[in-house]
Amino acid sequence: MDGSNTPTTAPVLILLGPPGAGKGTQARMLEDKFGLVQLSTGDLLRAAVAEGTDAGKQAKAAMDAGGLVSDEIVIAILRDRLAAPDCASGVILDGFPRTTVQAQALDTLLAESGGRINAAISLDVEDAAMVTRIAGRYTCAECGEGWHDSFKQPKISGTCDTCGGTDFKRRADDKAETVASRLSVYHAETAPLIDYYARQNALSRVDAMGAIETIAEDLSAIVKTATA
Ligand code: AMP
């Protein structure tokens, strides 16, 4: 963040959790409810790959294999996005940071503008359930709303409730072999951030195995307190 657009008081929230924990779904709900902007480094990287930018070309192999894109690329992408004017109302980071180096870079970026992390919220789930969750998920190609074969079906099958779109897509890296790598990378590289934020007294934890609405209520209560 270069600090020019984002006021020092703008809330910064982090959602931590393995792939399939529901970070994207919950971030979108919080975005609507609290007027925050969801920043997903996964979405930013997928856009870079689709546009064929240099960063996208470098990121693609790691993403296809379920590994992590280099800290350098991801931090640069996030820094640029955070400097955009719409982030001035505050942000929910979904999928960043994923390594200790990224967490330290974020602390430095925020410190430069007098900002801080309001809360890092860990969505606690069991690994065994994640493969099923990921295998069934898809999004509306028009508005990006997330859906699931078992847990969140549109009211009218084949039509997005949110925008009426009828075109849906599934992520290429949501196949079983890649999910296994993504989960092991999460445990090796990202799970240590739970302790990192606990040491900063910024950590909250939510049981994310239940219904989407219940988890959303728990998260809202934390965000309300953290941004008050
Ligand atoms: P996601 O949509 O968050 O599941 O991210 C999809 C893929 O993008 C991941 O499996 C990584 O390859 C890459 N990615 C997303 N965010 C990061 C990050 N913060 N650091 C490194 N790689 C990332």
XYZ file of N, CA and C in Angstrom, residues 6 10 26 40 43 70 87 101 106 109 113 130 135 158 166 168 171 174 180 183 196 207-209 226 228:
78
model
N -5.355 5.101 0.793
C -6.008 4.377 1.867
C -5.798 5.088 3.198
N -8.535 2.736 7.659
C -9.266 1.735 6.873
C -9.043 0.339 7.456
N -17.258 -16.454 2.329
C -17.459 -15.595 3.505
C -16.962 -14.176 3.229
N -8.669 -11.073 -3.286
C -8.246 -12.469 -3.376
C -7.029 -12.527 -4.292
N -7.711 -14.774 -7.213
C -8.450 -14.141 -8.318
C -7.526 -13.216 -9.114
N 5.629 -17.297 -6.343
C 6.707 -16.691 -5.545
C 6.196 -15.495 -4.735
N -9.990 0.616 -2.336
C -9.552 -0.038 -1.095
C -9.591 0.916 0.103
N 6.936 -14.741 5.017
C 7.525 -13.603 4.281
C 6.415 -12.640 3.837
N 3.344 -7.585 4.505
C 2.086 -6.870 4.749
C 2.218 -5.954 5.964
N 4.098 -2.938 4.792
C 3.268 -2.073 3.936
C 2.287 -1.250 4.770
N 1.950 3.209 6.027
C 0.830 4.146 5.912
C 0.121 4.346 7.253
N -12.425 -31.257 3.152
C -12.090 -30.233 2.164
C -12.148 -30.723 0.726
N -14.342 -30.299 -4.527
C -14.753 -31.007 -5.739
C -16.122 -30.533 -6.229
N -29.270 -24.385 -12.587
C -28.698 -23.872 -13.841
C -28.836 -22.377 -14.023
N -26.501 -18.017 -16.720
C -26.686 -19.463 -16.909
C -25.370 -20.157 -17.276
N -21.655 -21.229 -16.022
C -20.906 -21.463 -14.777
C -19.527 -22.022 -15.104
N -12.906 -24.338 -11.340
C -11.483 -24.038 -11.415
C -10.665 -25.249 -11.838
N -9.062 -27.351 -9.059
C -9.936 -27.988 -8.066
C -10.043 -29.498 -8.285
N -4.803 -32.160 -3.105
C -3.916 -32.779 -2.101
C -2.659 -31.930 -1.934
N -3.472 -28.689 -0.056
C -3.651 -28.875 1.393
C -2.308 -29.053 2.094
N 1.579 -16.798 14.178
C 2.149 -15.468 13.884
C 1.171 -14.378 14.341
N -15.175 -21.833 14.050
C -15.427 -23.202 13.607
C -16.145 -23.107 12.260
N -15.468 -23.522 11.194
C -16.032 -23.343 9.853
C -16.518 -24.657 9.246
N -16.921 -25.608 10.104
C -17.437 -26.881 9.598
C -18.968 -26.858 9.461
N -13.907 -5.932 15.711
C -12.550 -5.568 15.270
C -12.518 -4.228 14.538
N -14.795 -1.710 15.193
C -15.562 -0.690 15.934
C -14.647 0.487 16.321
